[in-house]
PDB file of C-alpha atoms in Angstrom:
ATOM      1  CA  MET A1176     -25.963 103.393 -30.018  1.00 40.00           C
ATOM      2  CA  ALA A1177     -24.862 105.249 -33.315  1.00 41.00           C
ATOM      3  CA  SER A1178     -21.967 107.314 -34.200  1.00 40.00           C
ATOM      4  CA  LYS A1179     -22.712 110.660 -34.501  1.00 38.00           C
ATOM      5  CA  SER A1180     -20.057 111.563 -37.195  1.00 40.00           C
ATOM      6  CA  ILE A1181     -22.403 111.477 -40.339  1.00 42.00           C
ATOM      7  CA  GLU A1182     -24.880 114.115 -41.158  1.00 46.00           C
ATOM      8  CA  MET A1183     -28.219 112.660 -40.179  1.00 49.00           C
ATOM      9  CA  LYS A1184     -30.500 111.130 -43.142  1.00 63.00           C
ATOM     10  CA  GLN A1185     -33.351 108.781 -42.631  1.00 86.00           C
ATOM     11  CA  PRO A1186     -33.984 106.343 -44.835  1.00 95.00           C
ATOM     12  CA  VAL A1187     -36.675 104.054 -44.911  1.00 97.00           C
ATOM     13  CA  ILE A1188     -36.109 100.180 -44.668  1.00 98.00           C
ATOM     14  CA  TYR A1189     -39.181  98.158 -45.270  1.00 98.00           C
ATOM     15  CA  GLY A1190     -39.186  94.283 -45.260  1.00 98.00           C
ATOM     16  CA  GLU A1191     -38.327  91.292 -43.097  1.00 97.00           C
ATOM     17  CA  VAL A1192     -37.221  90.845 -39.894  1.00 98.00           C
ATOM     18  CA  LEU A1193     -37.041  87.040 -38.423  1.00 96.00           C
ATOM     19  CA  PHE A1194     -35.021  84.574 -36.079  1.00 95.00           C
ATOM     20  CA  ASP A1195     -32.380  82.046 -37.515  1.00 89.00           C
ATOM     21  CA  ARG A1196     -33.624  79.132 -35.338  1.00 89.00           C
ATOM     22  CA  PHE A1197     -30.794  76.481 -34.886  1.00 83.00           C
ATOM     23  CA  PRO A1198     -31.166  72.499 -34.182  1.00 83.00           C
ATOM     24  CA  ASP A1199     -29.332  73.359 -30.740  1.00 84.00           C
ATOM     25  CA  GLY A1200     -32.441  75.747 -29.543  1.00 85.00           C
ATOM     26  CA  SER A1201     -30.323  78.853 -30.177  1.00 86.00           C
ATOM     27  CA  ALA A1202     -31.946  81.652 -32.453  1.00 88.00           C
ATOM     28  CA  VAL A1203     -29.974  84.510 -34.270  1.00 89.00           C
ATOM     29  CA  LEU A1204     -32.088  87.769 -34.952  1.00 94.00           C
ATOM     30  CA  GLY A1205     -31.561  88.735 -38.658  1.00 93.00           C
ATOM     31  CA  GLY A1206     -33.601  89.347 -42.012  1.00 95.00           C
ATOM     32  CA  ALA A1207     -31.894  91.112 -44.748  1.00 95.00           C
ATOM     33  CA  PRO A1208     -33.858  94.650 -44.204  1.00 97.00           C
ATOM     34  CA  PHE A1209     -33.246  94.290 -40.375  1.00 98.00           C
ATOM     35  CA  ASN A1210     -29.642  93.922 -40.908  1.00 97.00           C
ATOM     36  CA  VAL A1211     -29.293  96.752 -43.304  1.00 98.00           C
ATOM     37  CA  ALA A1212     -31.198  98.934 -41.059  1.00 98.00           C
ATOM     38  CA  TRP A1213     -28.954  98.031 -37.842  1.00 98.00           C
ATOM     39  CA  HIS A1214     -25.962  98.971 -39.807  1.00 97.00           C
ATOM     40  CA  LEU A1215     -27.199 102.271 -41.196  1.00 97.00           C
ATOM     41  CA  GLN A1216     -27.836 102.904 -37.487  1.00 97.00           C
ATOM     42  CA  GLY A1217     -24.538 102.324 -36.559  1.00 97.00           C
ATOM     43  CA  PHE A1218     -23.260 104.337 -39.222  1.00 96.00           C
ATOM     44  CA  GLY A1219     -25.377 107.200 -37.733  1.00 95.00           C
ATOM     45  CA  LEU A1220     -28.187 107.670 -40.620  1.00 95.00           C
ATOM     46  CA  GLN A1221     -31.505 106.643 -37.836  1.00 94.00           C
ATOM     47  CA  PRO A1222     -33.300 104.693 -40.342  1.00 96.00           C
ATOM     48  CA  LEU A1223     -37.036 104.387 -40.008  1.00 96.00           C
ATOM     49  CA  PHE A1224     -37.487 100.425 -40.275  1.00 98.00           C
ATOM     50  CA  ILE A1225     -40.846  99.220 -41.119  1.00 98.00           C
ATOM     51  CA  SER A1226     -42.072  95.545 -40.564  1.00 98.00           C
ATOM     52  CA  ARG A1227     -44.388  93.466 -38.552  1.00 98.00           C
ATOM     53  CA  VAL A1228     -43.888  91.243 -35.688  1.00 98.00           C
ATOM     54  CA  GLY A1229     -45.898  88.692 -33.765  1.00 98.00           C
ATOM     55  CA  SER A1230     -47.601  89.336 -30.247  1.00 98.00           C
ATOM     56  CA  ASP A1231     -45.050  87.070 -28.923  1.00 98.00           C
ATOM     57  CA  ALA A1232     -41.794  86.690 -26.850  1.00 97.00           C
ATOM     58  CA  ALA A1233     -39.737  86.799 -29.946  1.00 97.00           C
ATOM     59  CA  GLY A1234     -41.536  90.173 -31.109  1.00 98.00           C
ATOM     60  CA  ASP A1235     -40.837  91.568 -27.929  1.00 98.00           C
ATOM     61  CA  ALA A1236     -37.171  90.882 -28.195  1.00 97.00           C
ATOM     62  CA  VAL A1237     -36.943  92.437 -31.580  1.00 98.00           C
ATOM     63  CA  VAL A1238     -38.328  95.617 -30.173  1.00 98.00           C
ATOM     64  CA  GLU A1239     -35.862  95.282 -27.276  1.00 98.00           C
ATOM     65  CA  ALA A1240     -33.073  94.841 -29.427  1.00 97.00           C
ATOM     66  CA  MET A1241     -33.731  97.812 -31.652  1.00 98.00           C
ATOM     67  CA  GLN A1242     -34.501 100.289 -28.800  1.00 97.00           C
ATOM     68  CA  ALA A1243     -31.159  98.972 -27.176  1.00 97.00           C
ATOM     69  CA  TRP A1244     -29.450  99.790 -30.341  1.00 98.00           C
ATOM     70  CA  GLY A1245     -31.148 103.377 -30.352  1.00 97.00           C
ATOM     71  CA  MET A1246     -33.320 102.283 -33.533  1.00 97.00           C
ATOM     72  CA  ASP A1247     -36.616 103.955 -34.077  1.00 95.00           C
ATOM     73  CA  ALA A1248     -39.195 101.193 -33.593  1.00 96.00           C
ATOM     74  CA  THR A1249     -42.175 103.081 -34.470  1.00 95.00           C
ATOM     75  CA  GLY A1250     -42.609 101.187 -37.655  1.00 97.00           C
ATOM     76  CA  VAL A1251     -42.464  98.050 -36.376  1.00 98.00           C
ATOM     77  CA  GLN A1252     -46.466  96.757 -36.179  1.00 98.00           C
ATOM     78  CA  HIS A1253     -47.816  93.872 -34.071  1.00 98.00           C
ATOM     79  CA  ASP A1254     -49.672  91.264 -35.100  1.00 98.00           C
ATOM     80  CA  ASP A1255     -52.158  89.016 -33.128  1.00 98.00           C
ATOM     81  CA  ALA A1256     -52.593  86.360 -35.650  1.00 98.00           C
ATOM     82  CA  TYR A1257     -49.391  85.569 -37.202  1.00 98.00           C
ATOM     83  CA  PRO A1258     -45.880  84.733 -35.246  1.00 98.00           C
ATOM     84  CA  THR A1259     -42.552  86.766 -35.493  1.00 98.00           C
ATOM     85  CA  GLY A1260     -40.776  85.562 -38.616  1.00 97.00           C
ATOM     86  CA  ALA A1261     -38.544  82.642 -38.185  1.00 96.00           C
ATOM     87  CA  VAL A1262     -36.238  80.662 -40.721  1.00 92.00           C
ATOM     88  CA  GLU A1263     -35.384  77.145 -39.527  1.00 91.00           C
ATOM     89  CA  VAL A1264     -31.531  76.241 -39.992  1.00 83.00           C
ATOM     90  CA  SER A1265     -30.481  72.602 -40.454  1.00 80.00           C
ATOM     91  CA  LEU A1266     -27.527  70.865 -41.225  1.00 69.00           C
ATOM     92  CA  GLN A1267     -27.406  68.261 -44.562  1.00 72.00           C
ATOM     93  CA  ASP A1268     -24.164  66.824 -45.366  1.00 69.00           C
ATOM     94  CA  GLY A1269     -22.359  69.572 -43.073  1.00 60.00           C
ATOM     95  CA  GLN A1270     -23.917  72.109 -44.824  1.00 62.00           C
ATOM     96  CA  PRO A1271     -26.723  74.792 -43.403  1.00 66.00           C
ATOM     97  CA  ARG A1272     -30.221  74.370 -45.060  1.00 77.00           C
ATOM     98  CA  PHE A1273     -32.439  77.307 -44.598  1.00 83.00           C
ATOM     99  CA  ASP A1274     -36.124  76.916 -44.647  1.00 91.00           C
ATOM    100  CA  ILE A1275     -37.861  80.195 -44.605  1.00 93.00           C
ATOM    101  CA  LEU A1276     -41.162  79.621 -42.895  1.00 94.00           C
ATOM    102  CA  SER A1277     -44.745  80.981 -44.675  1.00 95.00           C
ATOM    103  CA  ALA A1278     -47.470  82.878 -42.961  1.00 97.00           C
ATOM    104  CA  GLN A1279     -45.136  85.009 -40.740  1.00 98.00           C
ATOM    105  CA  ALA A1280     -46.153  88.410 -39.232  1.00 98.00           C
ATOM    106  CA  TYR A1281     -43.949  90.358 -41.948  1.00 98.00           C
ATOM    107  CA  ASP A1282     -46.027  88.945 -44.765  1.00 98.00           C
ATOM    108  CA  TYR A1283     -49.037  91.005 -43.215  1.00 98.00           C
ATOM    109  CA  ILE A1284     -47.222  94.589 -43.112  1.00 98.00           C
ATOM    110  CA  ASP A1285     -50.583  96.911 -42.960  1.00 98.00           C
ATOM    111  CA  GLY A1286     -50.182  99.893 -45.010  1.00 97.00           C
ATOM    112  CA  SER A1287     -52.770 101.957 -42.904  1.00 96.00           C
ATOM    113  CA  GLU A1288     -50.320 101.372 -40.043  1.00 97.00           C
ATOM    114  CA  ILE A1289     -47.402 102.893 -41.808  1.00 95.00           C
ATOM    115  CA  PRO A1290     -46.599 105.846 -39.926  1.00 89.00           C
ATOM    116  CA  SER A1291     -46.491 109.525 -41.272  1.00 83.00           C
ATOM    117  CA  LEU A1292     -43.005 109.959 -43.548  1.00 86.00           C
ATOM    118  CA  GLY A1293     -40.885 113.024 -43.568  1.00 78.00           C
ATOM    119  CA  ASP A1294     -38.433 113.834 -46.239  1.00 84.00           C
ATOM    120  CA  THR A1295     -36.848 110.603 -46.991  1.00 91.00           C
ATOM    121  CA  PRO A1296     -33.915 110.252 -49.520  1.00 93.00           C
ATOM    122  CA  LEU A1297     -34.292 106.436 -50.196  1.00 96.00           C
ATOM    123  CA  ILE A1298     -36.565 103.408 -49.660  1.00 97.00           C
ATOM    124  CA  TYR A1299     -34.893  99.946 -49.267  1.00 98.00           C
ATOM    125  CA  TYR A1300     -36.916  96.763 -49.720  1.00 97.00           C
ATOM    126  CA  GLY A1301     -36.341  93.272 -51.202  1.00 96.00           C
ATOM    127  CA  THR A1302     -38.049  90.781 -53.235  1.00 95.00           C
ATOM    128  CA  LEU A1303     -38.782  88.559 -50.425  1.00 94.00           C
ATOM    129  CA  ILE A1304     -41.240  91.026 -49.000  1.00 95.00           C
ATOM    130  CA  ALA A1305     -42.970  90.940 -51.964  1.00 91.00           C
ATOM    131  CA  ARG A1306     -44.215  87.092 -51.898  1.00 92.00           C
ATOM    132  CA  SER A1307     -47.025  88.162 -50.159  1.00 93.00           C
ATOM    133  CA  ARG A1308     -50.007  90.298 -51.381  1.00 94.00           C
ATOM    134  CA  VAL A1309     -50.600  92.032 -48.092  1.00 97.00           C
ATOM    135  CA  SER A1310     -46.916  93.255 -47.846  1.00 97.00           C
ATOM    136  CA  ARG A1311     -46.780  93.871 -51.562  1.00 95.00           C
ATOM    137  CA  GLU A1312     -49.815  96.239 -50.979  1.00 96.00           C
ATOM    138  CA  GLY A1313     -48.303  97.514 -47.903  1.00 97.00           C
ATOM    139  CA  LEU A1314     -45.130  98.457 -49.999  1.00 95.00           C
ATOM    140  CA  GLU A1315     -47.612 100.148 -52.763  1.00 94.00           C
ATOM    141  CA  THR A1316     -48.707 102.437 -49.893  1.00 95.00           C
ATOM    142  CA  LEU A1317     -45.292 103.085 -48.725  1.00 94.00           C
ATOM    143  CA  ARG A1318     -44.390 104.325 -52.066  1.00 91.00           C
ATOM    144  CA  ARG A1319     -47.738 106.841 -52.079  1.00 89.00           C
ATOM    145  CA  LYS A1320     -46.558 107.984 -49.014  1.00 88.00           C
ATOM    146  CA  CYS A1321     -42.856 108.463 -49.629  1.00 87.00           C
ATOM    147  CA  VAL A1322     -41.958 109.563 -52.897  1.00 85.00           C
ATOM    148  CA  ALA A1323     -38.436 108.622 -52.684  1.00 93.00           C
ATOM    149  CA  PRO A1324     -36.180 106.611 -54.857  1.00 95.00           C
ATOM    150  CA  GLY A1325     -36.282 102.826 -54.310  1.00 96.00           C
ATOM    151  CA  PHE A1326     -33.362 100.519 -53.846  1.00 98.00           C
ATOM    152  CA  VAL A1327     -34.266  96.609 -54.276  1.00 98.00           C
ATOM    153  CA  ASP A1328     -32.268  94.132 -53.092  1.00 97.00           C
ATOM    154  CA  ILE A1329     -32.833  91.058 -55.400  1.00 97.00           C
ATOM    155  CA  ASN A1330     -32.843  87.840 -53.439  1.00 93.00           C
ATOM    156  CA  LEU A1331     -34.182  84.712 -55.426  1.00 94.00           C
ATOM    157  CA  ARG A1332     -34.945  82.237 -52.356  1.00 88.00           C
ATOM    158  CA  PRO A1333     -36.876  79.265 -54.178  1.00 88.00           C
ATOM    159  CA  PRO A1334     -39.824  78.830 -53.669  1.00 91.00           C
ATOM    160  CA  TRP A1335     -40.414  82.309 -52.604  1.00 91.00           C
ATOM    161  CA  TRP A1336     -40.043  84.401 -56.208  1.00 93.00           C
ATOM    162  CA  THR A1337     -41.350  84.217 -59.416  1.00 93.00           C
ATOM    163  CA  PRO A1338     -40.824  86.532 -62.263  1.00 93.00           C
ATOM    164  CA  GLU A1339     -44.049  88.403 -61.390  1.00 92.00           C
ATOM    165  CA  VAL A1340     -42.610  89.062 -57.615  1.00 91.00           C
ATOM    166  CA  VAL A1341     -39.310  90.698 -59.262  1.00 94.00           C
ATOM    167  CA  GLU A1342     -41.251  92.443 -61.642  1.00 92.00           C
ATOM    168  CA  HIS A1343     -43.421  94.199 -58.906  1.00 90.00           C
ATOM    169  CA  ALA A1344     -40.421  94.698 -56.681  1.00 92.00           C
ATOM    170  CA  LEU A1345     -38.344  96.796 -59.673  1.00 94.00           C
ATOM    171  CA  ARG A1346     -41.327  98.812 -60.729  1.00 90.00           C
ATOM    172  CA  ASP A1347     -40.550 102.510 -60.204  1.00 87.00           C
ATOM    173  CA  ALA A1348     -37.177 101.366 -58.768  1.00 94.00           C
ATOM    174  CA  HIS A1349     -34.315 103.482 -59.099  1.00 97.00           C
ATOM    175  CA  TRP A1350     -31.108 100.722 -58.110  1.00 98.00           C
ATOM    176  CA  ALA A1351     -31.040  97.003 -57.751  1.00 98.00           C
ATOM    177  CA  LYS A1352     -28.395  95.174 -56.171  1.00 98.00           C
ATOM    178  CA  LEU A1353     -28.171  91.360 -57.108  1.00 97.00           C
ATOM    179  CA  ASN A1354     -25.312  88.540 -57.260  1.00 96.00           C
ATOM    180  CA  GLN A1355     -23.634  87.349 -60.328  1.00 96.00           C
ATOM    181  CA  ASP A1356     -25.898  84.099 -60.284  1.00 96.00           C
ATOM    182  CA  GLU A1357     -28.952  86.008 -59.602  1.00 97.00           C
ATOM    183  CA  LEU A1358     -28.427  88.042 -62.584  1.00 97.00           C
ATOM    184  CA  SER A1359     -27.764  84.827 -64.609  1.00 97.00           C
ATOM    185  CA  THR A1360     -31.215  83.751 -63.565  1.00 97.00           C
ATOM    186  CA  LEU A1361     -32.836  86.714 -64.745  1.00 97.00           C
ATOM    187  CA  ALA A1362     -30.945  86.886 -67.712  1.00 96.00           C
ATOM    188  CA  GLY A1363     -31.933  83.463 -68.782  1.00 96.00           C
ATOM    189  CA  ARG A1364     -28.155  82.409 -69.235  1.00 96.00           C
ATOM    190  CA  ASP A1365     -25.003  82.052 -67.515  1.00 96.00           C
ATOM    191  CA  ILE A1366     -23.403  85.564 -67.276  1.00 95.00           C
ATOM    192  CA  SER A1367     -19.450  85.753 -66.913  1.00 94.00           C
ATOM    193  CA  ARG A1368     -17.323  88.460 -66.025  1.00 90.00           C
ATOM    194  CA  GLU A1369     -17.076  89.309 -69.944  1.00 91.00           C
ATOM    195  CA  THR A1370     -20.819  89.439 -70.049  1.00 95.00           C
ATOM    196  CA  LEU A1371     -21.854  90.916 -66.893  1.00 96.00           C
ATOM    197  CA  ALA A1372     -22.014  94.622 -68.087  1.00 96.00           C
ATOM    198  CA  PRO A1373     -24.001  93.947 -71.055  1.00 96.00           C
ATOM    199  CA  ALA A1374     -26.515  91.638 -69.161  1.00 97.00           C
ATOM    200  CA  ALA A1375     -26.872  94.113 -66.280  1.00 97.00           C
ATOM    201  CA  ARG A1376     -27.575  97.136 -69.020  1.00 97.00           C
ATOM    202  CA  ASP A1377     -30.295  95.078 -70.248  1.00 97.00           C
ATOM    203  CA  LEU A1378     -31.693  94.570 -66.747  1.00 97.00           C
ATOM    204  CA  CYS A1379     -31.308  98.481 -66.407  1.00 97.00           C
ATOM    205  CA  ALA A1380     -32.993  99.301 -69.647  1.00 96.00           C
ATOM    206  CA  GLN A1381     -35.758  96.886 -68.872  1.00 96.00           C
ATOM    207  CA  HIS A1382     -36.841  98.148 -65.427  1.00 96.00           C
ATOM    208  CA  ALA A1383     -35.702 101.776 -66.073  1.00 96.00           C
ATOM    209  CA  LEU A1384     -32.906 101.607 -63.514  1.00 97.00           C
ATOM    210  CA  GLU A1385     -30.233 104.008 -63.177  1.00 97.00           C
ATOM    211  CA  PHE A1386     -27.877 101.098 -62.323  1.00 97.00           C
ATOM    212  CA  ALA A1387     -27.383  97.512 -60.989  1.00 98.00           C
ATOM    213  CA  ILE A1388     -25.205  97.017 -58.540  1.00 98.00           C
ATOM    214  CA  VAL A1389     -23.595  93.403 -59.249  1.00 97.00           C
ATOM    215  CA  THR A1390     -21.781  91.243 -56.672  1.00 96.00           C
ATOM    216  CA  LEU A1391     -19.410  88.901 -57.404  1.00 94.00           C
ATOM    217  CA  GLY A1392     -18.271  87.283 -54.346  1.00 89.00           C
ATOM    218  CA  GLU A1393     -14.303  87.049 -53.526  1.00 88.00           C
ATOM    219  CA  ALA A1394     -13.935  88.624 -57.243  1.00 93.00           C
ATOM    220  CA  GLY A1395     -15.315  91.892 -56.185  1.00 95.00           C
ATOM    221  CA  ALA A1396     -18.265  93.788 -57.260  1.00 97.00           C
ATOM    222  CA  ALA A1397     -19.626  95.984 -60.224  1.00 97.00           C
ATOM    223  CA  ILE A1398     -21.945  99.090 -60.629  1.00 98.00           C
ATOM    224  CA  VAL A1399     -23.159  98.973 -64.062  1.00 97.00           C
ATOM    225  CA  GLY A1400     -25.779 101.634 -65.991  1.00 95.00           C
ATOM    226  CA  SER A1401     -26.335 102.965 -69.672  1.00 89.00           C
ATOM    227  CA  GLN A1402     -23.636 105.723 -68.383  1.00 87.00           C
ATOM    228  CA  THR A1403     -21.592 103.696 -65.939  1.00 90.00           C
ATOM    229  CA  GLU A1404     -19.436 100.951 -65.332  1.00 94.00           C
ATOM    230  CA  GLU A1405     -17.231 100.712 -62.302  1.00 95.00           C
ATOM    231  CA  PHE A1406     -15.650  97.490 -61.084  1.00 95.00           C
ATOM    232  CA  ALA A1407     -13.702  96.947 -57.526  1.00 94.00           C
ATOM    233  CA  SER A1408     -12.039  93.713 -56.449  1.00 91.00           C
ATOM    234  CA  SER A1409     -12.756  92.631 -52.618  1.00 87.00           C
ATOM    235  CA  PRO A1410      -9.909  93.259 -50.220  1.00 85.00           C
ATOM    236  CA  PRO A1411      -8.551  90.016 -48.526  1.00 76.00           C
ATOM    237  CA  VAL A1412     -10.564  88.386 -46.027  1.00 82.00           C
ATOM    238  CA  GLN A1413      -7.815  88.038 -42.913  1.00 80.00           C
ATOM    239  CA  ASN A1414      -9.552  85.773 -40.861  1.00 80.00           C
ATOM    240  CA  LEU A1415     -12.567  84.301 -42.485  1.00 80.00           C
ATOM    241  CA  VAL A1416     -15.122  83.291 -40.070  1.00 78.00           C
ATOM    242  CA  ASP A1417     -18.213  83.144 -42.047  1.00 72.00           C
ATOM    243  CA  THR A1418     -19.880  84.986 -45.277  1.00 77.00           C
ATOM    244  CA  VAL A1419     -23.548  85.221 -43.270  1.00 77.00           C
ATOM    245  CA  GLY A1420     -24.780  88.909 -43.498  1.00 86.00           C
ATOM    246  CA  ALA A1421     -21.818  90.055 -46.119  1.00 90.00           C
ATOM    247  CA  GLY A1422     -24.310  91.116 -48.672  1.00 93.00           C
ATOM    248  CA  ASP A1423     -26.786  92.727 -45.976  1.00 95.00           C
ATOM    249  CA  ALA A1424     -23.407  94.629 -45.186  1.00 96.00           C
ATOM    250  CA  PHE A1425     -22.582  95.652 -48.615  1.00 97.00           C
ATOM    251  CA  SER A1426     -26.275  96.901 -49.382  1.00 98.00           C
ATOM    252  CA  ALA A1427     -25.921  99.160 -45.910  1.00 98.00           C
ATOM    253  CA  VAL A1428     -22.636 100.849 -47.097  1.00 98.00           C
ATOM    254  CA  SER A1429     -23.966 101.238 -50.750  1.00 98.00           C
ATOM    255  CA  ILE A1430     -27.161 102.914 -49.085  1.00 98.00           C
ATOM    256  CA  ALA A1431     -24.811 105.149 -47.031  1.00 97.00           C
ATOM    257  CA  GLY A1432     -22.958 105.998 -50.057  1.00 97.00           C
ATOM    258  CA  LEU A1433     -25.942 106.894 -52.352  1.00 96.00           C
ATOM    259  CA  VAL A1434     -27.659 108.964 -49.579  1.00 95.00           C
ATOM    260  CA  GLN A1435     -24.347 110.943 -49.333  1.00 94.00           C
ATOM    261  CA  ARG A1436     -23.526 110.730 -52.868  1.00 95.00           C
ATOM    262  CA  TRP A1437     -20.371 109.496 -52.705  1.00 97.00           C
ATOM    263  CA  PRO A1438     -18.417 108.954 -56.002  1.00 97.00           C
ATOM    264  CA  LEU A1439     -19.379 105.155 -57.454  1.00 96.00           C
ATOM    265  CA  ASP A1440     -15.744 104.115 -57.180  1.00 96.00           C
ATOM    266  CA  VAL A1441     -15.735 105.027 -53.394  1.00 97.00           C
ATOM    267  CA  LEU A1442     -18.824 103.597 -52.664  1.00 97.00           C
ATOM    268  CA  LEU A1443     -17.846 100.168 -54.040  1.00 97.00           C
ATOM    269  CA  ARG A1444     -14.379 100.130 -52.447  1.00 97.00           C
ATOM    270  CA  ARG A1445     -16.337 101.173 -48.764  1.00 98.00           C
ATOM    271  CA  ALA A1446     -18.858  98.608 -49.485  1.00 97.00           C
ATOM    272  CA  LEU A1447     -16.499  95.532 -50.219  1.00 97.00           C
ATOM    273  CA  ALA A1448     -14.227  96.758 -47.281  1.00 95.00           C
ATOM    274  CA  PHE A1449     -17.194  96.518 -44.679  1.00 96.00           C
ATOM    275  CA  ALA A1450     -18.503  93.225 -45.908  1.00 95.00           C
ATOM    276  CA  ALA A1451     -15.207  92.030 -45.876  1.00 93.00           C
ATOM    277  CA  ARG A1452     -14.817  92.708 -42.184  1.00 92.00           C
ATOM    278  CA  ILE A1453     -18.009  91.363 -41.412  1.00 91.00           C
ATOM    279  CA  CYS A1454     -16.759  87.774 -43.082  1.00 87.00           C
ATOM    280  CA  GLU A1455     -14.182  87.915 -39.908  1.00 83.00           C
ATOM    281  CA  GLN A1456     -17.222  87.603 -37.359  1.00 82.00           C
ATOM    282  CA  ARG A1457     -19.970  85.497 -36.421  1.00 77.00           C
ATOM    283  CA  GLY A1458     -23.267  86.610 -37.641  1.00 77.00           C
ATOM    284  CA  ALA A1459     -24.797  89.469 -39.792  1.00 80.00           C
ATOM    285  CA  THR A1460     -24.711  92.337 -37.242  1.00 87.00           C
ATOM    286  CA  ARG A1461     -22.378  93.233 -34.579  1.00 87.00           C
ATOM    287  CA  ASN A1462     -23.950  95.029 -31.007  1.00 91.00           C
ATOM    288  CA  ASP A1463     -20.623  97.007 -30.890  1.00 92.00           C
ATOM    289  CA  PRO A1464     -20.444 100.725 -31.660  1.00 95.00           C
ATOM    290  CA  ALA A1465     -16.734 100.438 -31.772  1.00 95.00           C
ATOM    291  CA  LEU A1466     -16.926  98.807 -34.946  1.00 94.00           C
ATOM    292  CA  TYR A1467     -18.853 101.410 -36.601  1.00 96.00           C
ATOM    293  CA  GLU A1468     -17.237 104.425 -35.061  1.00 96.00           C
ATOM    294  CA  SER A1469     -13.704 102.652 -36.312  1.00 95.00           C
ATOM    295  CA  THR A1470     -15.425 102.418 -40.061  1.00 96.00           C
ATOM    296  CA  VAL A1471     -16.561 105.759 -40.237  1.00 96.00           C
ATOM    297  CA  GLU A1472     -13.535 107.489 -39.061  1.00 96.00           C
ATOM    298  CA  ALA A1473     -11.439 105.386 -41.654  1.00 94.00           C
ATOM    299  CA  TRP A1474     -14.011 107.112 -44.426  1.00 96.00           C
ATOM    300  CA  GLN A1475     -13.154 110.381 -42.646  1.00 94.00           C
ATOM    301  CA  ARG A1476      -9.553 109.777 -43.226  1.00 91.00           C
ATOM    302  CA  GLU A1477      -9.576 109.229 -46.606  1.00 87.00           C
TER     303      GLU A1477
END
């Protein structure tokens, strides 16, 4: 279900959907683009999610979950050769380790199967989807079909990225979101709070971005461009459960703010607040319309 409180827009979300599979046999539906699309649906923006799943039980489960949440599943392709995406989660010294499997259905998004698109305010995609040639070509087809500003979520997950993958993802993009460590990696040097703004401006200049959104963990986040510099501190997390999906929650609210043209300081504050709220639950999303309705109502009261 979705809140009807926000004027409807339809951003396009392109990328992976997968299951995190745990040693006890349980599995949790996710993938950064899927999580972002889920949140946007909750906020009432009715995104079009474009991905590919296997012709298997896991793929059926993805479509069923989307339909139950009211999401448009017409952009989800089915693949007879490759399985629905999965990540194997294991524990090493008490810490989770994530093995992102190769040759998954989402690596083979077929540009010829992307549906016709209407007026679209924004396209979201991440760097993981650019790891495979087929899905990169699908993204290029999407860009030709849909002339809209791109929001790139930079996720540097070894071994699934190279400078060339990042370059491809940022080509013709309008905004990029990344964390402080990822900015350091791309800059080739350690980035501190004091040197963050110059490094982010260099990234924007190099890739012709309007601005970069840099998350700083517990310290907050910044938006930096050639003519822009905003910083906001994170609100306290009252009851920390885990941080899984906090970045995706932040991205979803950032997209909502860009689509609806919120002031950048408002966008930052709201994105950080929702990310903090997600840290108070287990898992990256929640099948609970009340969470989204109360969030939208809080925005409207401001």
